[in-house]
Coordinates of C-alpha atoms in Angstrom, one line a residue:
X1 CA -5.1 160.6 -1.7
X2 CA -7.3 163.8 -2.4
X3 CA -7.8 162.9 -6.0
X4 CA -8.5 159.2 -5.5
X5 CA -11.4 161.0 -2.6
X6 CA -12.5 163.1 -5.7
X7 CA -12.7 160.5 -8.4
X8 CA -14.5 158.4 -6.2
X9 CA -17.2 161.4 -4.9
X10 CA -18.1 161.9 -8.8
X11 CA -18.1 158.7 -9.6
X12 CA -20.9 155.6 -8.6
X13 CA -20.3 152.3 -8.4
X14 CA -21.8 149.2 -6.8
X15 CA -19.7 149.7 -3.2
X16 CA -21.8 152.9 -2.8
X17 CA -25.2 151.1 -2.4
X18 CA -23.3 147.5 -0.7
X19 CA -23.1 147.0 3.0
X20 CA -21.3 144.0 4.3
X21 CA -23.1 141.5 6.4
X22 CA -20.6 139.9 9.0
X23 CA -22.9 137.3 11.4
X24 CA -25.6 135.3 9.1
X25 CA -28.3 133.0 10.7
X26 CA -28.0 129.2 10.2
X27 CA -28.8 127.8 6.5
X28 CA -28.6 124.7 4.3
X29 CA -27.8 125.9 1.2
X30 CA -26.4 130.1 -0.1
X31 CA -30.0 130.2 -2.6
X32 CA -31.7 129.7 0.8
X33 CA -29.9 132.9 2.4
X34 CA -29.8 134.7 -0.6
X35 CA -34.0 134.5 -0.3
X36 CA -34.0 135.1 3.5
X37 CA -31.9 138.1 3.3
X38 CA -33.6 139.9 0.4
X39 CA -36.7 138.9 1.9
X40 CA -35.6 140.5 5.6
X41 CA -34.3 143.6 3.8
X42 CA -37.5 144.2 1.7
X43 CA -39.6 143.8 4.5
X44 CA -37.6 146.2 6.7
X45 CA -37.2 149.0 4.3
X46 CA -41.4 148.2 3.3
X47 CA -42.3 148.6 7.0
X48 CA -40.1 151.4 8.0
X49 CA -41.3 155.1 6.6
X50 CA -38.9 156.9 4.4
X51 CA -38.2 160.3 5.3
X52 CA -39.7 163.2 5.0
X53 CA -38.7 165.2 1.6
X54 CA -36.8 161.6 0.8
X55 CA -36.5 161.6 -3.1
X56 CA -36.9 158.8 -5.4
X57 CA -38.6 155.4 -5.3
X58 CA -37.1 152.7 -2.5
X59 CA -37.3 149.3 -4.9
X60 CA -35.1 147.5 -2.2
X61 CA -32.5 144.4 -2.6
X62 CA -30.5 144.2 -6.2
X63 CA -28.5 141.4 -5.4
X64 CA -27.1 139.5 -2.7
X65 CA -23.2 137.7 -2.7
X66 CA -21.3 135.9 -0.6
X67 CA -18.2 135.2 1.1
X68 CA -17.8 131.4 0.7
X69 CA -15.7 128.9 3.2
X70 CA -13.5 127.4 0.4
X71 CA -10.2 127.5 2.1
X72 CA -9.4 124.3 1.0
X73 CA -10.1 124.7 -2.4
X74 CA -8.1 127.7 -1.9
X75 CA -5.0 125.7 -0.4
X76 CA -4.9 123.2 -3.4
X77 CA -5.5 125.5 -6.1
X78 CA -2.1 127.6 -4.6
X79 CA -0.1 124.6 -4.7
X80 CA -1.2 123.3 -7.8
X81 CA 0.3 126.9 -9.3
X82 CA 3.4 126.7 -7.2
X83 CA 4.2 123.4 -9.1
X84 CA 2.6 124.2 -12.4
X85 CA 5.3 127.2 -12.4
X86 CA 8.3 124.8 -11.1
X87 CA 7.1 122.2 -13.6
X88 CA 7.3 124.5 -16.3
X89 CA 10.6 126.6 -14.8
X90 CA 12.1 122.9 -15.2
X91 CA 10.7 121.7 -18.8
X92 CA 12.2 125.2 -20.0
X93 CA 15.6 124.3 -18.7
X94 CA 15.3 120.9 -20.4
X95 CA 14.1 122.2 -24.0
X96 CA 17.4 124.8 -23.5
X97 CA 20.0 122.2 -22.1
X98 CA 18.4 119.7 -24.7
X99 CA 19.1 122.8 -27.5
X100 CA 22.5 123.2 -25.8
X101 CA 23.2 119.1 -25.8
X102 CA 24.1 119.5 -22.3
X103 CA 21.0 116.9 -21.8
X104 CA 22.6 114.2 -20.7
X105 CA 24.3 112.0 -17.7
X106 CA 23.6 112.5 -14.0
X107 CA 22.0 115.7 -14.4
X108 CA 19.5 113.7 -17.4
X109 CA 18.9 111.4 -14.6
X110 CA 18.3 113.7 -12.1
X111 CA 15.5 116.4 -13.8
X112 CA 13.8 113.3 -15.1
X113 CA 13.4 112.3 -11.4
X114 CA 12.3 116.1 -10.3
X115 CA 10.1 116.2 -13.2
X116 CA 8.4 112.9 -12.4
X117 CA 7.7 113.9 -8.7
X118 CA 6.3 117.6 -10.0
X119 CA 3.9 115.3 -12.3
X120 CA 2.6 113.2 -9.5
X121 CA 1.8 116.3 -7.0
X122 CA 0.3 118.0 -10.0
X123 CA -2.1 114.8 -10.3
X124 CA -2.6 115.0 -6.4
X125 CA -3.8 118.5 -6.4
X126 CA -5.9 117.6 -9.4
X127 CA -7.3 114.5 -7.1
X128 CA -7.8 116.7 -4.6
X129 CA -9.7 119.5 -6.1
X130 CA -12.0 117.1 -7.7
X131 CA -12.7 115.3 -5.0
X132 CA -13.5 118.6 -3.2
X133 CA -16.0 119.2 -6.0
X134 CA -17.7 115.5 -5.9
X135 CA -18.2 116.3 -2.2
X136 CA -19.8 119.6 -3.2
X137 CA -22.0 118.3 -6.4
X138 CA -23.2 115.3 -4.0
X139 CA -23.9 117.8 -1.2
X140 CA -21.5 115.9 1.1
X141 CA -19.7 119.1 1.6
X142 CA -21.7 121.7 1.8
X143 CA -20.8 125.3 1.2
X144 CA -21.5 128.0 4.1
X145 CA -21.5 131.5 3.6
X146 CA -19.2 133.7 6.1
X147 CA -20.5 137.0 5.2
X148 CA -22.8 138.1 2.8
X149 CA -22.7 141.9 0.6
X150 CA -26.1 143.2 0.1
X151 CA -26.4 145.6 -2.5
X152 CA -29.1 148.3 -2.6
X153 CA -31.4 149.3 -6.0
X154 CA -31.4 153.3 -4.5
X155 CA -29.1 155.3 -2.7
X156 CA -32.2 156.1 -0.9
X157 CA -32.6 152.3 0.1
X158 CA -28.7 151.8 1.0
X159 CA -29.2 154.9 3.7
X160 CA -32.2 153.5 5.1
X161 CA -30.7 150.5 5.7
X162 CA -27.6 151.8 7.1
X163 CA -29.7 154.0 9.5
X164 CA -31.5 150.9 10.9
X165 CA -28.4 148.9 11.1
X166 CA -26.0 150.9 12.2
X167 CA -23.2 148.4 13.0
X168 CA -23.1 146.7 9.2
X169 CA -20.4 148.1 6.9

């Protein structure tokens, strides 16, 4: 734990300039927030003083991401991998009872049945994910952020920002 305190003391990385915005205001689309928040924070740290003996310029906002709503997409994508790995567990045990000549009978019968069903709830997850994206691409379904990350240009900017907003992490 000490070392992992002291590798992360010498060295920078975005997280150290990122503070994590929990309640957004109401938009239409994530280009819209991403404008309003780098507008809001450039106009608080521009209007607020930097302190005295503060070092370095304050340029502001570097970038702004978000936390999307896409627990659907999230859903199907899972279950298409579950079955992408059972479809391929079972294609495997084919190729080697096929290699085997074990292949045959009942058993032939009944991993051609198993392997047909995999198929078709492959294609539905496939059905389903696209259809999620048409929704998306006709703006149908719209995508809200949950949370936004707003990372700084300066340390200098980050602090001032965490001083004024005390509750964002």
């Amino acid at each position: 734990q000490q070392t992992i305190e002291e590798s992360d003391a010498t060295n920078c990385s975005p997280s150290d300039y990122t503070i994590h915005v929990k309640n957004l205001p109401r938009h239409k689309t994530i280009q819209e927030l991403r404008e309003k928040l780098t507008e809001h924070f450039e106009t608080v740290l521009a209007e607020n003083a930097k302190e005295e003996g503060a070092e370095g310029e304050d340029t502001g906002v570097f970038d702004v991401d978000f936390a999307r709503n896409n627990g659907s997409e999230v859903y199907w994508k899972k279950r298409r991998g579950k079955i992408a790995r059972r479809k391929d567990k079972l294609e495997n045990e084919v190729y080697m009872l096929n290699e085997w000549g074990k292949y045959e009978g009942k058993k032939k019968l009944r991993l051609q049945t198993l392997h047909h069903y995999l198929q078709k709830q492959f294609e539905r997850c496939n059905g389903k994910l696209e259809a999620i994206q048409e929704k998306i691409d006709q703006g149908k379904n719209k995508e809200y952020a949950s949370s936004a990350f707003v990372t700084f240009n300066t340390e200098q900017a980050y602090v001032r920002a965490r001083r004024m907003y005390v509750h964002l992490g």
